[in-house]
Tab-separated table of C-alpha atoms in Angstrom:
chain	number	residue	atom	x	y	z
A	1	UNK	CA	107.208	141.163	110.416
A	2	UNK	CA	103.381	140.294	111.706
A	3	UNK	CA	102.948	137.313	114.189
A	4	UNK	CA	101.352	134.590	111.670
A	5	UNK	CA	104.394	135.306	108.625
A	6	UNK	CA	106.784	135.115	111.328
A	7	UNK	CA	104.885	131.819	112.377
A	8	UNK	CA	104.667	130.833	108.567
A	9	UNK	CA	108.562	131.039	108.256
A	10	UNK	CA	109.889	129.623	111.270
A	11	UNK	CA	107.784	126.971	110.941
A	12	UNK	CA	108.307	126.019	107.096
A	13	UNK	CA	111.666	126.987	107.042
A	14	UNK	CA	113.211	125.541	110.143
A	15	UNK	CA	111.937	122.302	110.516
A	16	UNK	CA	110.745	119.549	107.934
A	17	UNK	CA	106.721	118.410	107.880
A	18	UNK	CA	105.025	116.540	108.149
A	19	UNK	CA	105.941	117.552	112.192
A	20	UNK	CA	106.039	115.560	115.519
A	21	UNK	CA	101.927	116.164	115.400
A	22	UNK	CA	99.178	114.901	116.282
A	23	UNK	CA	96.180	114.051	114.340
A	24	UNK	CA	94.031	112.266	116.464
A	25	UNK	CA	94.563	109.353	118.026
A	26	UNK	CA	98.109	108.077	115.390
A	27	UNK	CA	100.914	110.287	116.213
A	28	UNK	CA	102.796	110.677	113.356
A	29	UNK	CA	106.356	111.764	113.750
A	30	UNK	CA	109.731	113.524	111.062
A	31	UNK	CA	110.724	110.955	109.192
A	32	UNK	CA	114.406	110.794	108.257
A	33	UNK	CA	114.506	108.763	105.179
A	34	UNK	CA	118.156	108.746	105.339
A	35	UNK	CA	117.990	107.050	108.380
A	36	UNK	CA	119.026	103.576	108.539
A	37	UNK	CA	120.469	101.762	111.163
A	38	UNK	CA	123.321	99.541	109.971
A	39	UNK	CA	123.286	95.376	109.341
A	40	UNK	CA	125.192	95.856	112.898
A	41	UNK	CA	122.567	98.211	114.998
A	42	UNK	CA	119.993	95.066	114.406
A	43	UNK	CA	119.652	94.070	117.518
A	44	UNK	CA	117.471	91.922	119.782
A	45	UNK	CA	115.167	94.667	120.869
A	46	UNK	CA	114.764	95.703	117.123
A	47	UNK	CA	113.802	92.343	115.961
A	48	UNK	CA	111.037	91.837	119.107
A	49	UNK	CA	109.691	95.405	118.243
A	50	UNK	CA	109.283	93.966	115.128
A	51	UNK	CA	107.155	91.219	116.300
A	52	UNK	CA	104.885	93.908	118.925
A	53	UNK	CA	104.091	95.678	115.959
A	54	UNK	CA	103.398	92.015	113.842
A	55	UNK	CA	100.976	91.258	116.448
A	56	UNK	CA	99.150	94.341	117.042
A	57	UNK	CA	98.708	94.257	112.989
A	58	UNK	CA	97.547	90.665	113.388
A	59	UNK	CA	94.925	91.827	115.702
A	60	UNK	CA	93.658	95.308	113.842
A	61	UNK	CA	92.899	92.558	111.068
A	62	UNK	CA	91.242	89.517	113.182
A	63	UNK	CA	89.293	90.714	116.029
A	64	UNK	CA	85.875	91.077	115.959
A	65	UNK	CA	83.714	94.480	116.382
A	66	UNK	CA	82.972	94.131	119.949
A	67	UNK	CA	86.578	93.735	120.798
A	68	UNK	CA	88.613	96.993	121.327
A	69	UNK	CA	89.872	96.844	117.431
A	70	UNK	CA	91.369	100.505	118.263
A	71	UNK	CA	93.640	100.384	120.602
A	72	UNK	CA	94.903	97.500	118.302
A	73	UNK	CA	95.329	99.745	115.386
A	74	UNK	CA	96.520	102.530	117.985
A	75	UNK	CA	99.028	100.352	118.927
A	76	UNK	CA	100.264	99.002	115.531
A	77	UNK	CA	100.339	102.741	113.896
A	78	UNK	CA	102.793	103.661	116.466
A	79	UNK	CA	104.675	100.768	116.200
A	80	UNK	CA	105.267	100.893	112.196
A	81	UNK	CA	106.659	104.263	113.255
A	82	UNK	CA	109.071	103.220	115.098
A	83	UNK	CA	110.080	100.577	112.359
A	84	UNK	CA	113.197	101.348	109.699
A	85	UNK	CA	112.481	100.704	105.993
A	86	UNK	CA	113.399	97.864	106.074
A	87	UNK	CA	111.329	96.410	108.413
A	88	UNK	CA	108.403	98.089	106.975
A	89	UNK	CA	109.110	96.192	103.948
A	90	UNK	CA	109.982	93.340	105.403
A	91	UNK	CA	106.550	94.276	107.606
A	92	UNK	CA	104.600	95.276	103.700
A	93	UNK	CA	105.435	91.793	102.146
A	94	UNK	CA	104.355	90.198	105.467
A	95	UNK	CA	100.579	91.933	105.272
A	96	UNK	CA	100.766	91.525	101.185
A	97	UNK	CA	101.654	87.787	101.295
A	98	UNK	CA	100.326	85.670	104.467
A	99	UNK	CA	96.956	88.291	104.701
A	100	UNK	CA	96.308	88.057	100.396
A	101	UNK	CA	93.156	85.908	99.169
A	102	UNK	CA	92.677	82.734	100.675
A	103	UNK	CA	93.128	80.309	97.080
A	104	UNK	CA	92.484	76.365	99.446
A	105	UNK	CA	88.808	78.484	99.901
A	106	UNK	CA	87.827	79.938	96.953
A	107	UNK	CA	88.773	76.263	94.952
A	108	UNK	CA	86.974	74.396	97.402
A	109	UNK	CA	83.909	77.031	96.435
A	110	UNK	CA	84.126	77.009	92.753
A	111	UNK	CA	84.425	72.853	92.693
A	112	UNK	CA	81.376	73.090	94.968
A	113	UNK	CA	79.792	75.828	92.651
A	114	UNK	CA	80.646	73.752	89.167
A	115	UNK	CA	79.116	70.679	90.800
A	116	UNK	CA	75.176	72.186	91.787
A	117	UNK	CA	73.198	70.945	88.876
A	118	UNK	CA	71.935	73.681	86.961
A	119	UNK	CA	68.204	74.516	87.640
A	120	UNK	CA	65.979	73.550	84.385
A	121	UNK	CA	65.141	77.739	83.254
A	122	UNK	CA	67.306	79.520	85.266
A	123	UNK	CA	68.592	82.579	82.853
A	124	UNK	CA	66.299	82.318	80.352
A	125	UNK	CA	62.348	82.262	80.385
A	126	UNK	CA	60.447	78.409	80.342
A	127	UNK	CA	58.250	78.245	76.973
A	128	UNK	CA	55.632	77.496	79.170
A	129	UNK	CA	55.406	80.396	81.305
A	130	UNK	CA	56.978	78.131	84.406
A	131	UNK	CA	59.169	79.299	86.914
A	132	UNK	CA	62.330	77.878	88.609
A	133	UNK	CA	61.367	78.365	92.227
A	134	UNK	CA	63.196	80.098	94.670
A	135	UNK	CA	64.483	77.665	96.956
A	136	UNK	CA	65.851	75.603	93.839
A	137	UNK	CA	68.865	78.038	93.929
A	138	UNK	CA	69.359	78.591	97.167
A	139	UNK	CA	72.408	76.971	96.688
A	140	UNK	CA	73.320	79.092	94.276
A	141	UNK	CA	72.903	82.217	96.020
A	142	UNK	CA	74.672	80.762	99.079
A	143	UNK	CA	78.241	79.545	97.419
A	144	UNK	CA	78.052	82.783	95.273
A	145	UNK	CA	78.153	85.170	98.066
A	146	UNK	CA	80.409	83.005	100.278
A	147	UNK	CA	82.388	83.159	96.786
A	148	UNK	CA	82.883	86.339	96.392
A	149	UNK	CA	83.714	86.791	100.233
A	150	UNK	CA	86.029	84.522	99.606
A	151	UNK	CA	88.015	87.052	97.270
A	152	UNK	CA	88.231	89.642	99.228
A	153	UNK	CA	91.491	89.614	100.712
A	154	UNK	CA	92.388	89.813	105.131
A	155	UNK	CA	94.292	92.886	104.177
A	156	UNK	CA	90.994	95.029	102.852
A	157	UNK	CA	90.457	94.429	107.097
A	158	UNK	CA	93.380	96.441	107.788
A	159	UNK	CA	91.977	99.493	105.054
A	160	UNK	CA	88.826	99.745	105.729
A	161	UNK	CA	89.210	99.329	109.839
A	162	UNK	CA	92.097	102.112	109.191
A	163	UNK	CA	89.811	104.510	107.303
A	164	UNK	CA	87.381	104.992	110.125
A	165	UNK	CA	90.045	105.903	112.325
A	166	UNK	CA	90.963	108.602	113.647
A	167	UNK	CA	94.422	109.810	111.508
A	168	UNK	CA	93.564	106.568	109.889
A	169	UNK	CA	93.195	108.174	106.024
A	170	UNK	CA	96.457	110.151	106.319
A	171	UNK	CA	98.319	107.024	107.928
A	172	UNK	CA	96.795	104.789	104.737
A	173	UNK	CA	98.178	107.719	102.203
A	174	UNK	CA	101.942	107.233	104.032
A	175	UNK	CA	101.541	102.913	103.856
A	176	UNK	CA	100.680	103.399	100.244
A	177	UNK	CA	103.718	106.335	99.468
A	178	UNK	CA	105.898	103.366	101.130
A	179	UNK	CA	104.998	100.344	99.163
A	180	UNK	CA	105.089	102.364	96.048
A	181	UNK	CA	109.155	102.820	97.278
A	182	UNK	CA	109.660	99.463	97.737
A	183	UNK	CA	108.173	98.224	94.581
A	184	UNK	CA	110.314	100.737	92.627
A	185	UNK	CA	113.002	98.201	93.639
A	186	UNK	CA	111.350	94.897	93.888
A	187	UNK	CA	108.146	95.144	92.473
A	188	UNK	CA	107.118	91.582	93.365
A	189	UNK	CA	103.534	90.385	92.046
A	190	UNK	CA	101.659	90.397	95.785
A	191	UNK	CA	103.127	93.807	96.365
A	192	UNK	CA	101.541	94.844	93.592
A	193	UNK	CA	97.869	93.454	94.437
A	194	UNK	CA	98.096	95.315	97.411
A	195	UNK	CA	99.171	98.182	96.330
A	196	UNK	CA	96.316	97.961	93.802
A	197	UNK	CA	94.043	97.324	96.711
A	198	UNK	CA	94.974	100.396	98.862
A	199	UNK	CA	94.553	102.303	95.610
A	200	UNK	CA	91.388	101.722	94.313
A	201	UNK	CA	89.641	101.838	98.863
A	202	UNK	CA	91.612	105.751	98.477
A	203	UNK	CA	89.906	106.524	95.218
A	204	UNK	CA	86.650	105.911	96.285
A	205	UNK	CA	87.609	107.435	100.086
A	206	UNK	CA	88.812	109.867	98.554
A	207	UNK	CA	85.739	110.983	96.026
A	208	UNK	CA	84.952	114.498	95.361
A	209	UNK	CA	81.833	113.327	97.073
A	210	UNK	CA	84.102	113.601	100.643
A	211	UNK	CA	86.367	116.309	99.704
A	212	UNK	CA	85.765	120.105	100.182
A	213	UNK	CA	87.157	122.590	98.031
A	214	UNK	CA	88.643	125.672	99.929
A	215	UNK	CA	89.804	129.429	98.750
A	216	UNK	CA	93.818	129.065	100.683
A	217	UNK	CA	93.784	132.796	101.337
A	218	UNK	CA	96.130	134.584	103.333
A	219	UNK	CA	93.619	134.606	106.652
A	220	UNK	CA	93.834	131.291	107.165
A	221	UNK	CA	95.517	129.412	110.084
A	222	UNK	CA	99.633	129.833	109.898
A	223	UNK	CA	99.992	125.929	110.175
A	224	UNK	CA	97.958	125.638	106.711
A	225	UNK	CA	99.975	128.493	104.434
A	226	UNK	CA	103.041	126.744	106.512
A	227	UNK	CA	102.552	123.800	104.180
A	228	UNK	CA	101.479	125.677	101.471
A	229	UNK	CA	105.102	126.741	101.201
A	230	UNK	CA	106.697	123.689	102.123
A	231	UNK	CA	104.394	121.591	99.862
A	232	UNK	CA	105.102	124.082	96.286
A	233	UNK	CA	106.358	121.235	93.826
A	234	UNK	CA	106.568	123.759	91.096
A	235	UNK	CA	107.803	127.298	91.832
A	236	UNK	CA	108.710	126.901	95.127
A	237	UNK	CA	108.247	129.963	97.483
A	238	UNK	CA	110.960	132.513	98.113
A	239	UNK	CA	109.878	134.158	101.053
A	240	UNK	CA	106.911	135.781	102.789
A	241	UNK	CA	106.415	138.305	100.889
A	242	UNK	CA	105.663	136.021	97.411
A	243	UNK	CA	103.772	133.894	99.603
A	244	UNK	CA	101.347	137.182	100.057
A	245	UNK	CA	101.245	138.659	96.532
A	246	UNK	CA	100.178	134.598	95.641
A	247	UNK	CA	97.097	134.689	97.978
A	248	UNK	CA	96.679	138.636	97.304
A	249	UNK	CA	94.647	140.843	95.220
A	250	UNK	CA	94.799	138.892	91.058
A	251	UNK	CA	95.437	135.409	92.120
A	252	UNK	CA	93.639	133.135	93.972
A	253	UNK	CA	94.642	129.595	96.259
A	254	UNK	CA	92.175	126.762	96.279
A	255	UNK	CA	92.933	123.481	97.637
A	256	UNK	CA	90.448	120.593	98.736
A	257	UNK	CA	90.409	119.319	102.402
A	258	UNK	CA	89.224	115.925	103.650
A	259	UNK	CA	87.591	115.353	107.085
A	260	UNK	CA	90.011	112.893	107.669
A	261	UNK	CA	92.492	114.961	107.354
A	262	UNK	CA	91.883	118.560	109.139
A	263	UNK	CA	94.735	121.429	107.862
A	264	UNK	CA	95.778	120.226	105.051
A	265	UNK	CA	94.617	120.049	102.474
A	266	UNK	CA	95.274	116.951	100.279
A	267	UNK	CA	96.388	119.062	97.034
A	268	UNK	CA	96.361	122.560	96.091
A	269	UNK	CA	95.998	125.127	92.685
A	270	UNK	CA	97.180	128.207	92.235
A	271	UNK	CA	95.689	130.700	89.764
A	272	UNK	CA	96.825	133.717	87.478
A	273	UNK	CA	93.755	136.429	87.318
A	274	UNK	CA	95.184	137.935	83.696
A	275	UNK	CA	94.192	140.304	80.666
A	276	UNK	CA	95.582	137.332	78.495
A	277	UNK	CA	97.488	133.368	78.771
A	278	UNK	CA	100.790	134.368	80.131
A	279	UNK	CA	104.458	133.500	77.943
A	280	UNK	CA	106.840	133.698	81.096
A	281	UNK	CA	106.905	132.702	84.531
A	282	UNK	CA	108.320	135.708	85.134
A	283	UNK	CA	104.761	137.721	84.261
A	284	UNK	CA	102.938	135.400	86.987
A	285	UNK	CA	105.069	135.568	89.595
A	286	UNK	CA	105.244	139.525	89.940
A	287	UNK	CA	107.426	141.332	87.667
A	288	UNK	CA	105.486	143.272	86.722
A	289	UNK	CA	101.497	144.901	89.650
A	290	UNK	CA	98.528	142.336	88.506
A	291	UNK	CA	96.060	143.620	86.560
A	292	UNK	CA	92.706	145.244	88.398
A	293	UNK	CA	90.465	141.283	88.773
A	294	UNK	CA	86.797	143.615	86.194
A	295	UNK	CA	90.374	143.058	83.463
A	296	UNK	CA	91.094	140.405	83.956
A	297	UNK	CA	89.493	137.099	80.827
A	298	UNK	CA	91.914	134.557	81.715
A	299	UNK	CA	92.615	132.497	84.887
A	300	UNK	CA	95.771	130.555	84.426
A	301	UNK	CA	96.572	127.507	86.139
A	302	UNK	CA	100.635	128.213	86.901
A	303	UNK	CA	101.126	125.978	89.955
A	304	UNK	CA	99.122	122.725	91.032
A	305	UNK	CA	101.568	120.612	93.693
A	306	UNK	CA	100.217	117.183	95.753
A	307	UNK	CA	100.858	117.299	100.127
A	308	UNK	CA	100.960	113.621	100.320
A	309	UNK	CA	103.501	111.294	98.402
A	310	UNK	CA	100.940	108.328	98.909
A	311	UNK	CA	98.363	109.253	96.576
A	312	UNK	CA	100.908	109.421	93.685
A	313	UNK	CA	98.549	107.952	90.857
A	314	UNK	CA	94.917	109.702	92.146
A	315	UNK	CA	94.132	112.185	89.694
A	316	UNK	CA	92.565	114.223	92.384
A	317	UNK	CA	94.715	117.492	90.082
A	318	UNK	CA	91.321	116.554	87.360
A	319	UNK	CA	88.573	117.229	89.760
A	320	UNK	CA	90.120	120.591	91.219
A	321	UNK	CA	90.696	121.845	88.028
A	322	UNK	CA	87.274	121.601	87.329
A	323	UNK	CA	85.387	122.365	90.918
A	324	UNK	CA	87.300	125.693	90.078
A	325	UNK	CA	86.720	126.709	86.638
A	326	UNK	CA	83.151	126.051	88.373
A	327	UNK	CA	84.178	128.601	91.257
A	328	UNK	CA	85.771	131.170	89.062
A	329	UNK	CA	83.400	131.336	86.059
A	330	UNK	CA	80.620	131.897	88.520
A	331	UNK	CA	82.751	134.820	90.854
A	332	UNK	CA	84.208	136.407	86.990
A	333	UNK	CA	81.768	136.216	84.514
A	334	UNK	CA	84.523	137.853	82.177
A	335	UNK	CA	86.452	135.217	82.428
A	336	UNK	CA	86.392	132.987	79.441
A	337	UNK	CA	89.659	131.741	79.341
A	338	UNK	CA	91.175	128.796	81.126
A	339	UNK	CA	94.420	128.185	81.124
A	340	UNK	CA	97.964	126.920	82.278
A	341	UNK	CA	101.735	127.798	82.371
A	342	UNK	CA	102.870	124.184	82.524
A	343	UNK	CA	106.639	122.861	83.148
A	344	UNK	CA	107.740	120.287	79.879
A	345	UNK	CA	109.777	117.792	82.648
A	346	UNK	CA	110.958	115.609	80.446
A	347	UNK	CA	112.051	117.002	77.399
A	348	UNK	CA	115.730	117.468	77.998
A	349	UNK	CA	115.188	113.916	79.895
A	350	UNK	CA	114.140	112.744	75.933
A	351	UNK	CA	116.375	114.430	73.930
A	352	UNK	CA	119.498	114.411	74.738
A	353	UNK	CA	119.880	110.827	74.825
A	354	UNK	CA	118.085	111.539	71.040
A	355	UNK	CA	120.941	113.488	70.321
A	356	UNK	CA	123.868	111.297	71.592
A	357	UNK	CA	122.504	108.586	69.502
A	358	UNK	CA	121.624	110.078	66.336
A	359	UNK	CA	125.284	109.193	64.228
A	360	UNK	CA	124.810	105.136	65.199
A	361	UNK	CA	120.565	105.453	64.281
A	362	UNK	CA	121.786	107.648	61.089
A	363	UNK	CA	118.907	110.002	62.275
A	364	UNK	CA	120.122	114.085	62.094
A	365	UNK	CA	117.638	115.378	65.147
A	366	UNK	CA	118.432	118.731	62.998
A	367	UNK	CA	116.905	119.909	59.626
A	368	UNK	CA	119.913	121.645	57.035
A	369	UNK	CA	118.562	125.039	57.778
A	370	UNK	CA	118.901	124.978	61.324
A	371	UNK	CA	122.458	123.090	61.251
A	372	UNK	CA	123.898	125.613	59.216
A	373	UNK	CA	122.573	127.784	61.710
A	374	UNK	CA	123.777	126.677	64.396
A	375	UNK	CA	127.102	125.815	62.950
A	376	UNK	CA	127.761	129.620	62.595
A	377	UNK	CA	126.291	130.395	65.767
A	378	UNK	CA	128.483	128.276	68.033
A	379	UNK	CA	132.238	128.287	66.598
A	380	UNK	CA	132.683	130.697	69.644
A	381	UNK	CA	131.350	128.539	72.010
A	382	UNK	CA	132.091	124.958	71.258
A	383	UNK	CA	133.060	121.701	68.784
A	384	UNK	CA	131.495	118.867	66.938
A	385	UNK	CA	131.976	117.339	63.022
A	386	UNK	CA	127.851	118.095	62.757
A	387	UNK	CA	125.215	120.583	65.165
A	388	UNK	CA	124.092	117.073	66.875
A	389	UNK	CA	126.990	116.826	68.636
A	390	UNK	CA	127.333	120.586	68.855
A	391	UNK	CA	123.858	120.571	70.671
A	392	UNK	CA	124.826	118.019	72.427
A	393	UNK	CA	127.136	120.071	73.858
A	394	UNK	CA	125.612	123.308	74.816
A	395	UNK	CA	122.701	121.716	76.236
A	396	UNK	CA	124.754	119.322	78.788
A	397	UNK	CA	126.606	121.968	79.553
A	398	UNK	CA	126.952	122.598	83.330
A	399	UNK	CA	126.492	126.511	83.381
A	400	UNK	CA	124.156	126.684	80.190
A	401	UNK	CA	126.564	128.405	78.503
A	402	UNK	CA	124.249	129.084	75.344
A	403	UNK	CA	121.847	130.743	77.351
A	404	UNK	CA	124.166	133.748	78.046
A	405	UNK	CA	124.436	134.631	74.277
A	406	UNK	CA	122.214	136.087	71.897
A	407	UNK	CA	123.081	134.411	69.011
A	408	UNK	CA	123.211	130.884	70.211
A	409	UNK	CA	119.692	131.515	72.239
A	410	UNK	CA	118.640	132.667	68.571
A	411	UNK	CA	119.879	129.792	66.997
A	412	UNK	CA	118.263	126.716	68.773
A	413	UNK	CA	114.846	128.183	69.315
A	414	UNK	CA	113.614	126.882	65.546
A	415	UNK	CA	115.457	122.826	66.869
A	416	UNK	CA	114.177	123.205	70.047
A	417	UNK	CA	110.413	124.306	69.682
A	418	UNK	CA	110.118	121.768	66.920
A	419	UNK	CA	111.350	118.891	68.365
A	420	UNK	CA	109.311	119.644	71.635
A	421	UNK	CA	106.095	119.867	69.924
A	422	UNK	CA	107.360	117.021	68.568
A	423	UNK	CA	107.676	115.490	71.989
A	424	UNK	CA	105.211	116.193	73.416
A	425	UNK	CA	102.217	115.399	70.494
A	426	UNK	CA	104.482	112.724	68.827
A	427	UNK	CA	106.341	110.250	71.491
A	428	UNK	CA	104.268	107.783	73.676
A	429	UNK	CA	104.261	105.687	76.152
A	430	UNK	CA	101.742	102.436	75.931
A	431	UNK	CA	99.741	104.890	73.411
A	432	UNK	CA	99.210	107.765	76.034
A	433	UNK	CA	101.912	111.212	76.733
A	434	UNK	CA	105.247	110.420	77.584
A	435	UNK	CA	105.827	113.557	79.466
A	436	UNK	CA	103.625	113.432	82.662
A	437	UNK	CA	102.085	116.727	82.499
A	438	UNK	CA	101.239	116.482	79.327
A	439	UNK	CA	99.470	113.336	79.795
A	440	UNK	CA	98.120	114.897	83.304
A	441	UNK	CA	96.514	117.048	81.272
A	442	UNK	CA	95.798	115.660	78.852
A	443	UNK	CA	93.328	113.054	79.806
A	444	UNK	CA	91.593	115.374	82.098
A	445	UNK	CA	90.371	117.086	78.686
A	446	UNK	CA	93.147	120.205	77.965
A	447	UNK	CA	94.631	120.966	74.577
A	448	UNK	CA	98.264	120.947	73.790
A	449	UNK	CA	98.543	125.159	73.099
A	450	UNK	CA	101.414	127.593	72.555
A	451	UNK	CA	105.135	126.187	73.165
A	452	UNK	CA	106.380	129.487	75.378
A	453	UNK	CA	110.026	129.872	74.329
A	454	UNK	CA	112.548	131.405	77.279
A	455	UNK	CA	109.893	131.090	79.781
A	456	UNK	CA	111.350	129.934	82.360
A	457	UNK	CA	114.795	130.898	83.027
A	458	UNK	CA	115.097	129.084	86.220
A	459	UNK	CA	117.824	126.690	86.641
A	460	UNK	CA	115.399	124.083	86.455
A	461	UNK	CA	113.387	125.495	83.225
A	462	UNK	CA	116.756	124.983	82.250
A	463	UNK	CA	117.677	121.836	83.196
A	464	UNK	CA	114.550	120.118	81.973
A	465	UNK	CA	113.347	121.707	79.158
A	466	UNK	CA	115.391	124.570	78.064
A	467	UNK	CA	113.324	127.583	79.698
A	468	UNK	CA	110.589	126.277	77.721
A	469	UNK	CA	106.419	125.949	79.215
A	470	UNK	CA	103.409	125.454	77.359
A	471	UNK	CA	100.060	126.313	77.612
A	472	UNK	CA	96.852	123.792	78.199
A	473	UNK	CA	93.931	125.209	76.961
A	474	UNK	CA	90.630	123.987	78.406
A	475	UNK	CA	87.966	124.425	76.710
A	476	UNK	CA	85.077	124.423	78.473
A	477	UNK	CA	82.313	122.947	75.423
A	478	UNK	CA	85.920	120.449	74.351
A	479	UNK	CA	86.463	118.785	77.590
A	480	UNK	CA	84.680	115.754	78.018
A	481	UNK	CA	85.169	115.125	74.370
A	482	UNK	CA	88.786	115.837	74.334
A	483	UNK	CA	89.237	113.149	77.647
A	484	UNK	CA	87.305	110.664	75.684
A	485	UNK	CA	89.208	110.332	72.687
A	486	UNK	CA	92.749	110.874	74.652
A	487	UNK	CA	91.156	107.856	76.641
A	488	UNK	CA	90.580	105.794	73.918
A	489	UNK	CA	92.536	106.060	70.561
A	490	UNK	CA	95.386	108.000	72.666
A	491	UNK	CA	94.741	111.231	69.943
A	492	UNK	CA	96.113	114.310	71.511
A	493	UNK	CA	94.806	117.483	70.627
A	494	UNK	CA	96.989	120.437	69.251
A	495	UNK	CA	95.567	123.386	68.963
A	496	UNK	CA	98.218	126.953	69.167
A	497	UNK	CA	96.822	128.716	67.068
A	498	UNK	CA	93.811	129.510	69.934
A	499	UNK	CA	95.968	131.331	72.074
A	500	UNK	CA	95.724	134.675	71.859
């Protein structure tokens, strides 16, 4: 094992990320979400520390540009990481409420604006050709400008100053992750407004123009490769050989980097160069050696992972996929098919309650022929008065016994694939696909392609989707039309016949 491999292995496996490393001026210590002080440990020192952080936050917001704002930002960020989760909640709620829009001022300006008499001819063409004097509009322009400024929450100053401060962008991402965590428990209007404002700011600051596409290779620093190992969220990287293969011949890995977060991709995607669209993840994860790259006609996206929980809901993946398609097309003109082999994380979570309540709602999830086949095949494995009960029993077994029986695998194939099509194409939430991965690819303009039976035989694959995976197709001539149709009407394009 070479020095780089040893470094990656030790750093990725022996300690969590983020480590206690200094990103420019802001210190990011290890954050242990399970470590919370008990009530009797909320000492005077901790309360004093909270007050100090609150004061430094106020200073960072209220100081004018000629004062030492950087020192206040450093004090605030360092102090923030010393606080417990409960104190983070207190501080963020205080930020959301006390530094919100100053509505008394807004109402006063609105009253002034409505009290001003509208000059003759304003907003319309005068019949006699006369023009409204510029001077008569000065009050309108002044109050409109002041009104616009007054509708800006005071906490925007903190966000904007942190964004231009070394290390501040990552700190804002961490802060938003904390806000999202609190909102999951306590959905208050002021905190929702704070989160929404910060999300909009991050979307602007993380526009594709500010991001650098980087092809990640084995030659990159060990510190960067360590993060790939740690943050891979779809198919865990099992060892150094696995990592080298994913970065080697027949494979590509691309990430988006931002100058404010050096050496750490915000999001990365893994690509397999293949002859045909893969039907199982085993094909991709090197059960067989890769084909020679000149023979490849398909670029298969098999994993996309974000490294920043605080960037949830900011669709960097959409831009990343389109950029990668452009790069691969330019480098390898013979590749004409762009597709994914994707998990279906919500399928079983949707299906099990349906099976459990089928009798109550008098909905048989199985067709008569499917039920008969299942009843015949399950005699030795499960008991039940009907197919719904038997399927529920088998799919909830802790050791997935049904996957060890060829007859049960055959009996369950047709109903599970049919129900999975229903889940992906018909089941919706607020007019969009219920499945989170489906929603991601469909809003990017993809088409649902082939469903692949027994495509992921890992425990995660069985627990999420009974081992089923799906190919999403990115047909270049259809991407924009598909995205627009999905956005406007929720229409889902489904073309399994297009998968070769």
